[in-house]
Amino acid sequence: MGVEVRVEGLTKSFGGQPVWSDVSLTLPAGEISVLLGPSGTGKSVFLKTLVGLLRPDRGSIWIGDRDLPRLSERALYEVRRLFGVLFQDGALFGSMNIYDNVAFPLREHTRKPESQVRAIVEEKLELVGLTGAEKKLPGEISGGMRKRAGLARALVLDPEIILFDEPDSGLDPVRTAYLNQLIIDLNQRTDATFLIVTHDINTARTVPDNIGLIYHGHLAMFGPREMLLSSTEPVVRQFLNAQRVGPIGMAEEKDAEELRAEAESGVDLPPLPPIAAQLRPSDGLPRRSERPAGQWCRENGVTPPPGSFADAPEREIGWTRRDAMDQTAMDQTAMDQTADFGPPPDYDGLHSREVSR
Ligand SMILES: Nc1ncnc2c1ncn2[C@@H]1O[C@H](COP(=O)(O)OP(=O)(O)OP(=O)(O)O)[C@@H](O)[C@H]1O
C-alpha cells in the first residue's frame, strides 16, 4: 500500500546557487505523478532529495509523521527502505550478473535465507519480463532490458514509494509504450505511490494521475492531469505541447527581447491538443485512483480542449455532450454581456471526431 508524500517549502542549492526554491506539493498515496521540466532544472536533484541522498537547505518532506530532512542518519536509513528508485541508467553493478544485481538489496538490507532471496528475485524478474536473463551481465543486454532489471531491483524490498528517473530515456517509442504499460500494471498491483521524471510528452499525457512542472527554479504548477492538460498558462502550455513559441528558450528562459520579437511576429501558440484517455492496466479494468474522464474539468468549470476524451466510452466520462452544451450556453451569455471578445470558442469540437464524420 502506498503512502502520501507531502513536500513543503523545499529549497536546494549547490555552492550558493539555487536549483529550485520553495517547492510544495503532495504526492497522493497510491497515485502516479509525473514531474516535467526543461533539462537542468533539477528534477533528478528533486528525486535524490526526496529519497534522502541529498539534504535540502530548507523545507520538509513528510511521510506520515516523519520529516525526512530532520531524521537522524539511522532513522533515515530505515525510511529509505520505503523507497524504490529506478535511476536513469538502471545503476546496475557492471561486474555482477542480473540475478545478483537484483538480489543485492535483499542481501544488503535483510537477513533472508538464500532460498527466499531466490524466490523474490525470480518473482520480480518475471514481473518485468526478464526470466531467463539471470546469468547475463548488464553489458550483455539491451538498454531496455537494463531498465527493466533496474526496475526489478527497485521492487525487491516491496517499496511503498517508487521513483523513476527518466525510465524512457534512450528507449524507442514501442519499448517506451511497453514500459509505460508495465508501470501502470505495477502501480495497479502494488498500489505504491509513483513519481516519474520524464521528457516524453506522450508518457506525461497518458500515464499519470497528476503532473508537475519545474521551471526557472520553482514549481510552476502541480495538480491533477486535466488541470495541466487544459492549462493556458504559457509555460505549461508550451512545455506540454512541445512548442518553440512561449517563455521557454534554448537556454531555459527567453529574454525580454526574444519574447517581444515573438509577440511582434504575431506567432501564437497552437491550440491545445485534445486530452487523451488515461492508460489503463492490461486487464482493462479501471485504475484504482481513476476518476471519470473530464470530471476535474467539469468540477472546476474548465472547458477541456476540443476533441478531449473522445476515446473514453461516453458512459465513463465526467464531461458529457450535455455539459458541453451547458457550458456553451453559459459562455455565450458571458460573451453577450462583455462583447468585443471575438467569436465564442468551438465547443462542438469537443466531439469533433463524431462531427466530422
Ligand atoms: N551533486 C551536485 N553538485 C553540484 N551541482 C549539482 C549536483 N547534482 C546536480 N547538480 C546541478 O544541479 C542542476 C540540476 O541538475 P539535474 O540533473 O537535477 O537536472 P535535470 O532537471 O534532472 O536535468 P535533465 O532533464 O537534463 O536530466 C544542474 O545544474 C546540475 O549541474
Coordinates of C-alpha atoms and ligand atoms in Angstrom, one line a residue:
M1 CA 0.0 0.0 0.0
G2 CA 1.4 3.4 -1.0
V3 CA 1.9 6.3 1.3
E4 CA 1.4 10.0 0.8
V5 CA 4.5 12.2 0.5
R6 CA 4.0 15.8 1.5
V7 CA 6.7 18.3 0.4
E8 CA 6.6 21.8 2.0
G9 CA 8.8 24.8 1.1
L10 CA 11.6 22.6 -0.1
T11 CA 14.7 24.5 -1.3
K12 CA 18.0 23.2 -2.6
S13 CA 21.2 24.9 -3.7
F14 CA 24.7 23.9 -4.6
G15 CA 27.5 26.3 -3.6
G16 CA 25.0 29.1 -3.0
Q17 CA 23.4 28.6 -6.5
P18 CA 19.7 27.7 -6.0
V19 CA 18.5 24.7 -8.0
W20 CA 14.9 25.3 -7.0
S21 CA 13.2 27.1 -4.1
D22 CA 10.1 26.8 -2.1
V23 CA 8.7 23.6 -3.7
S24 CA 5.5 22.4 -2.1
L25 CA 3.4 19.5 -3.4
T26 CA 1.6 16.4 -2.3
L27 CA 2.1 13.0 -4.0
P28 CA -1.2 11.3 -3.2
A29 CA -0.9 7.8 -1.8
G30 CA -1.1 5.1 -4.5
E31 CA -1.3 7.6 -7.4
I32 CA 1.1 8.1 -10.3
S33 CA 2.6 11.6 -10.6
V34 CA 4.9 12.8 -13.3
L35 CA 7.5 15.6 -12.9
L36 CA 8.4 17.5 -16.0
G37 CA 10.8 20.4 -16.7
P38 CA 13.4 21.6 -19.1
S39 CA 16.8 20.0 -18.9
G40 CA 18.9 21.1 -15.9
T41 CA 16.0 22.4 -13.8
G42 CA 16.8 20.0 -11.1
K43 CA 14.3 17.1 -11.5
S44 CA 16.9 14.5 -10.6
V45 CA 18.1 16.6 -7.7
F46 CA 14.5 16.6 -6.5
L47 CA 14.2 12.8 -6.6
K48 CA 17.6 12.4 -4.8
T49 CA 16.4 14.9 -2.2
L50 CA 13.1 13.0 -1.7
V51 CA 15.0 9.8 -1.0
G52 CA 17.4 11.4 1.3
L53 CA 20.6 11.2 -0.9
L54 CA 20.8 15.0 -0.9
R55 CA 19.9 17.2 2.0
P56 CA 17.7 20.3 1.3
D57 CA 18.7 23.7 2.5
R58 CA 15.2 24.3 3.9
G59 CA 11.8 22.7 3.9
S60 CA 10.1 19.4 4.9
I61 CA 9.4 16.1 3.3
W62 CA 6.6 14.5 5.4
I63 CA 5.9 10.8 5.2
G64 CA 3.3 10.2 7.9
D65 CA 4.6 12.0 11.0
R66 CA 8.3 11.7 9.9
D67 CA 10.0 14.7 8.3
L68 CA 12.9 13.2 6.3
P69 CA 15.4 16.1 6.5
R70 CA 15.1 16.2 10.3
L71 CA 15.7 12.5 10.8
S72 CA 19.0 11.0 12.2
E73 CA 21.1 9.0 9.8
R74 CA 19.9 5.8 11.4
A75 CA 16.2 6.8 11.2
L76 CA 16.7 8.0 7.6
Y77 CA 18.2 4.6 6.7
E78 CA 15.0 2.9 7.9
V79 CA 12.7 5.3 6.0
R80 CA 14.8 4.8 2.8
R81 CA 13.5 1.2 2.8
L82 CA 10.1 2.6 1.9
F83 CA 11.6 3.8 -1.4
G84 CA 12.5 2.0 -4.6
V85 CA 14.4 4.1 -7.1
L86 CA 14.9 3.4 -10.8
F87 CA 17.9 5.6 -11.8
Q88 CA 18.4 6.8 -15.3
D89 CA 20.9 4.2 -16.4
G90 CA 19.5 1.4 -14.2
A91 CA 22.6 1.9 -12.0
L92 CA 23.5 -1.8 -12.1
F93 CA 26.8 -3.2 -11.0
G94 CA 28.6 -4.0 -14.2
S95 CA 30.6 -6.9 -12.8
M96 CA 27.5 -8.7 -11.3
N97 CA 25.1 -10.7 -13.3
I98 CA 21.4 -9.7 -13.4
Y99 CA 20.4 -12.1 -10.7
D100 CA 23.0 -10.8 -8.2
N101 CA 22.2 -7.2 -9.1
V102 CA 18.5 -7.8 -8.3
A103 CA 19.3 -9.8 -5.2
F104 CA 21.7 -7.1 -3.9
P105 CA 19.3 -5.0 -1.8
L106 CA 17.8 -8.2 -0.2
R107 CA 21.3 -9.4 0.8
E108 CA 22.3 -6.0 2.0
H109 CA 19.2 -5.0 3.9
T110 CA 17.6 -8.2 5.1
R111 CA 18.6 -11.5 6.7
K112 CA 16.5 -13.6 4.4
P113 CA 17.8 -17.1 3.6
E114 CA 19.1 -17.6 0.1
S115 CA 16.0 -19.7 -0.8
Q116 CA 13.7 -16.8 -0.1
V117 CA 16.1 -14.4 -1.9
R118 CA 15.8 -16.7 -4.9
A119 CA 12.0 -16.8 -4.8
I120 CA 11.7 -13.0 -4.6
V121 CA 14.3 -12.3 -7.3
E122 CA 12.6 -14.8 -9.6
E123 CA 9.2 -13.3 -9.0
K124 CA 10.4 -9.7 -9.7
L125 CA 12.3 -10.8 -12.8
E126 CA 9.2 -12.5 -14.1
L127 CA 7.2 -9.3 -13.3
V128 CA 9.4 -7.2 -15.6
G129 CA 9.7 -9.9 -18.2
L130 CA 13.3 -10.9 -17.7
T131 CA 13.1 -14.6 -16.7
G132 CA 16.0 -16.3 -18.4
A133 CA 18.3 -13.3 -18.3
E134 CA 19.6 -14.1 -14.8
K135 CA 23.1 -15.0 -15.8
K136 CA 23.8 -12.2 -18.2
L137 CA 26.0 -9.2 -17.3
P138 CA 24.5 -5.7 -17.7
G139 CA 26.8 -5.1 -20.6
E140 CA 25.4 -8.1 -22.5
I141 CA 21.8 -6.9 -22.5
S142 CA 20.0 -4.1 -24.3
G143 CA 19.3 -0.7 -22.7
G144 CA 15.6 -1.5 -22.3
M145 CA 16.4 -4.8 -20.5
R146 CA 18.8 -2.9 -18.2
K147 CA 16.0 -0.5 -17.3
R148 CA 13.7 -3.5 -16.5
A149 CA 16.5 -5.1 -14.5
G150 CA 16.9 -1.8 -12.6
L151 CA 13.2 -1.8 -12.0
A152 CA 13.2 -5.4 -10.7
R153 CA 15.9 -4.4 -8.3
A154 CA 13.9 -1.3 -7.2
L155 CA 11.0 -3.6 -6.4
V156 CA 12.6 -6.4 -4.3
L157 CA 12.1 -4.7 -0.9
D158 CA 8.4 -4.1 -1.8
P159 CA 8.7 -0.3 -1.6
E160 CA 5.7 1.9 -0.9
I161 CA 7.1 4.8 -2.9
I162 CA 8.8 4.3 -6.3
L163 CA 10.8 7.0 -8.0
F164 CA 11.6 6.7 -11.7
D165 CA 14.3 8.9 -13.2
E166 CA 13.6 9.1 -16.9
P167 CA 12.6 5.4 -17.3
D168 CA 12.1 6.0 -21.0
S169 CA 15.4 7.7 -21.9
G170 CA 17.1 6.0 -24.7
L171 CA 14.2 3.7 -25.5
D172 CA 12.4 3.6 -28.8
P173 CA 8.7 4.5 -28.9
V174 CA 7.5 0.9 -28.9
R175 CA 9.6 0.0 -25.9
T176 CA 8.5 3.1 -24.2
A177 CA 4.9 2.1 -24.7
Y178 CA 5.7 -1.4 -23.2
L179 CA 7.5 0.2 -20.2
N180 CA 4.6 2.6 -19.6
Q181 CA 2.2 -0.3 -19.6
L182 CA 4.4 -2.1 -17.2
I183 CA 4.5 0.9 -14.9
I184 CA 0.6 1.1 -14.9
D185 CA 0.4 -2.6 -14.2
L186 CA 2.9 -2.3 -11.4
N187 CA 1.0 0.5 -9.9
Q188 CA -2.2 -1.5 -10.0
R189 CA -0.6 -4.5 -8.5
T190 CA 1.5 -2.8 -5.7
D191 CA -0.7 0.3 -5.1
A192 CA 2.6 2.1 -4.3
T193 CA 3.0 5.9 -4.8
F194 CA 4.9 6.6 -8.0
L195 CA 6.8 9.7 -9.1
I196 CA 8.2 9.6 -12.7
V197 CA 10.6 12.1 -14.1
T198 CA 10.2 12.1 -17.9
H199 CA 10.8 14.2 -21.0
D200 CA 8.3 12.1 -23.0
I201 CA 5.2 14.1 -23.6
N202 CA 3.1 11.1 -24.6
T203 CA 4.0 9.5 -21.3
A204 CA 3.2 12.7 -19.5
R205 CA -0.2 12.9 -21.2
T206 CA -1.4 9.3 -20.7
V207 CA 0.3 7.7 -17.7
P208 CA -0.1 9.9 -14.6
D209 CA -2.9 11.0 -12.3
N210 CA -1.0 14.2 -11.5
I211 CA 1.5 16.3 -13.4
G212 CA 4.1 18.8 -12.1
L213 CA 6.3 21.2 -14.0
I214 CA 9.6 22.6 -12.6
Y215 CA 10.7 25.8 -14.4
H216 CA 13.1 28.6 -13.7
G217 CA 13.9 27.5 -10.1
H218 CA 10.4 26.9 -8.9
L219 CA 7.4 24.5 -9.3
A220 CA 5.3 26.3 -11.9
M221 CA 2.3 24.0 -11.4
F222 CA 1.4 20.7 -9.8
G223 CA -2.1 19.1 -9.9
P224 CA -4.5 16.6 -11.5
R225 CA -3.6 15.8 -15.1
E226 CA -6.6 17.5 -16.5
M227 CA -5.7 20.7 -14.8
L228 CA -2.3 20.9 -16.6
L229 CA -3.5 19.4 -19.9
S230 CA -6.1 22.1 -20.2
S231 CA -4.0 24.9 -18.8
T232 CA -3.5 28.1 -20.8
E233 CA -0.6 29.1 -18.5
P234 CA 2.1 29.9 -21.2
V235 CA 4.9 27.8 -19.7
V236 CA 2.7 24.8 -19.0
R237 CA 1.1 25.1 -22.4
Q238 CA 4.4 25.4 -24.3
F239 CA 6.0 22.5 -22.5
L240 CA 3.2 20.0 -22.5
N241 CA 2.7 20.7 -26.2
A242 CA 6.3 20.6 -27.2
Q243 CA 6.3 24.1 -28.8
R244 CA 9.1 26.6 -29.5
V245 CA 6.7 29.5 -29.1
G246 CA 6.5 30.6 -25.4
P247 CA 8.6 31.7 -22.5
I248 CA 11.0 28.7 -22.5
G249 CA 14.0 29.2 -24.8
M250 CA 17.0 27.0 -25.7
A251 CA 18.9 28.1 -22.6
E252 CA 15.9 27.8 -20.4
E253 CA 14.2 31.2 -20.2
K254 CA 13.8 33.6 -23.2
D255 CA 14.9 37.2 -22.5
A256 CA 12.5 40.1 -22.9
E257 CA 13.8 41.0 -26.4
E258 CA 13.2 37.4 -27.7
L259 CA 9.7 37.5 -26.2
R260 CA 8.9 40.9 -27.7
A261 CA 10.2 39.8 -31.2
E262 CA 8.0 36.7 -30.8
A263 CA 4.9 38.8 -29.9
E264 CA 5.6 41.2 -32.8
S265 CA 5.9 38.4 -35.3
G266 CA 2.3 37.5 -34.5
V267 CA 3.1 33.8 -34.0
D268 CA 0.8 32.4 -31.4
L269 CA 0.8 29.1 -29.6
P270 CA -1.2 26.5 -31.5
P271 CA -4.5 25.3 -29.9
L272 CA -4.2 22.7 -27.0
P273 CA -4.5 19.2 -28.3
P274 CA -7.3 17.0 -27.1
I275 CA -6.8 15.3 -23.7
A276 CA -6.5 11.6 -24.3
A277 CA -7.9 8.9 -22.0
Q278 CA -5.6 7.7 -19.3
L279 CA -3.7 4.5 -19.9
R280 CA -5.4 1.6 -18.2
P281 CA -3.9 -1.6 -16.7
S282 CA -3.5 -4.6 -19.1
D283 CA -6.6 -6.3 -17.7
G284 CA -8.6 -3.3 -19.0
L285 CA -10.1 -2.6 -15.5
P286 CA -10.1 1.0 -14.2
R287 CA -7.1 2.2 -12.3
R288 CA -7.6 2.3 -8.5
S289 CA -7.3 6.0 -8.5
E290 CA -9.2 6.6 -11.8
R291 CA -11.6 9.4 -11.9
P292 CA -14.1 9.7 -14.7
A293 CA -12.6 11.4 -17.8
G294 CA -13.4 15.1 -17.7
Q295 CA -14.5 15.2 -14.1
W296 CA -11.9 17.6 -12.9
C297 CA -12.7 20.0 -15.8
R298 CA -16.4 19.8 -15.0
E299 CA -16.0 20.3 -11.3
N300 CA -13.7 23.3 -11.9
G301 CA -15.7 24.9 -14.7
V302 CA -12.8 24.4 -17.2
T303 CA -13.6 23.7 -20.8
P304 CA -11.2 20.9 -22.0
P305 CA -9.5 21.3 -25.4
P306 CA -11.8 20.4 -28.3
G307 CA -11.9 16.7 -29.0
S308 CA -10.9 15.7 -25.5
F309 CA -12.0 12.3 -24.1
A310 CA -13.2 11.2 -27.5
D311 CA -11.5 7.9 -26.8
A312 CA -13.3 7.3 -23.5
P313 CA -16.6 5.5 -23.5
E314 CA -19.5 8.0 -23.2
R315 CA -20.9 6.3 -20.0
E316 CA -17.5 6.7 -18.3
I317 CA -16.8 10.3 -19.0
G318 CA -17.4 13.0 -16.5
W319 CA -17.6 15.6 -19.3
T320 CA -20.6 14.9 -21.5
R321 CA -22.2 16.5 -24.6
R322 CA -24.8 17.9 -22.2
D323 CA -22.1 19.6 -20.1
A324 CA -20.5 21.0 -23.3
M325 CA -23.9 22.4 -24.4
D326 CA -24.5 23.9 -20.9
Q327 CA -21.0 25.4 -20.9
T328 CA -21.5 26.8 -24.4
A329 CA -24.7 28.4 -23.2
M330 CA -23.1 29.9 -20.2
D331 CA -20.1 31.2 -22.1
Q332 CA -22.4 32.6 -24.8
T333 CA -24.2 34.6 -22.1
A334 CA -20.9 35.9 -20.8
M335 CA -19.8 36.8 -24.3
D336 CA -23.1 38.6 -25.0
Q337 CA -22.6 40.6 -21.8
T338 CA -19.0 41.6 -22.4
A339 CA -18.9 41.8 -26.3
D340 CA -15.7 42.5 -28.2
F341 CA -14.1 39.2 -27.2
G342 CA -14.5 37.7 -30.6
P343 CA -16.5 34.6 -31.6
P344 CA -17.3 32.0 -28.9
P345 CA -15.0 29.0 -28.7
D346 CA -15.9 26.0 -30.8
Y347 CA -17.2 23.7 -28.1
D348 CA -18.7 21.4 -30.6
G349 CA -15.1 20.5 -31.5
L350 CA -15.3 18.6 -28.2
H351 CA -16.8 15.8 -30.2
S352 CA -15.0 16.8 -33.4
R353 CA -14.5 13.1 -34.4
E354 CA -18.2 12.5 -34.4
V355 CA -19.0 15.8 -36.0
S356 CA -16.5 15.5 -38.8
R357 CA -17.7 12.0 -39.8
Ligands
LIG1 N1 25.9 16.9 -6.6 C1 25.9 18.0 -7.3 N2 26.7 19.0 -7.0 C2 26.6 20.2 -7.6 N3 25.7 20.5 -8.6 C3 24.8 19.5 -8.9 C4 24.9 18.2 -8.3 N4 23.9 17.5 -8.8 C5 23.2 18.3 -9.7 N5 23.8 19.5 -9.8 C6 23.4 20.6 -10.7 O1 22.0 20.8 -10.4 C7 21.4 21.2 -11.6 C8 20.1 20.3 -11.9 O2 20.6 19.0 -12.3 P1 19.6 17.8 -12.6 O3 20.4 16.7 -13.0 O4 18.8 17.6 -11.3 O5 18.7 18.4 -13.7 P2 17.5 17.6 -14.5 O6 16.3 18.6 -14.5 O7 17.3 16.3 -14.0 O8 18.1 17.6 -16.0 P3 17.9 16.6 -17.2 O9 16.5 16.7 -17.6 O10 18.8 17.1 -18.2 O11 18.3 15.2 -16.7 C9 22.4 21.1 -12.8 O12 22.9 22.4 -13.0 C10 23.5 20.2 -12.2 O13 24.8 20.6 -12.7

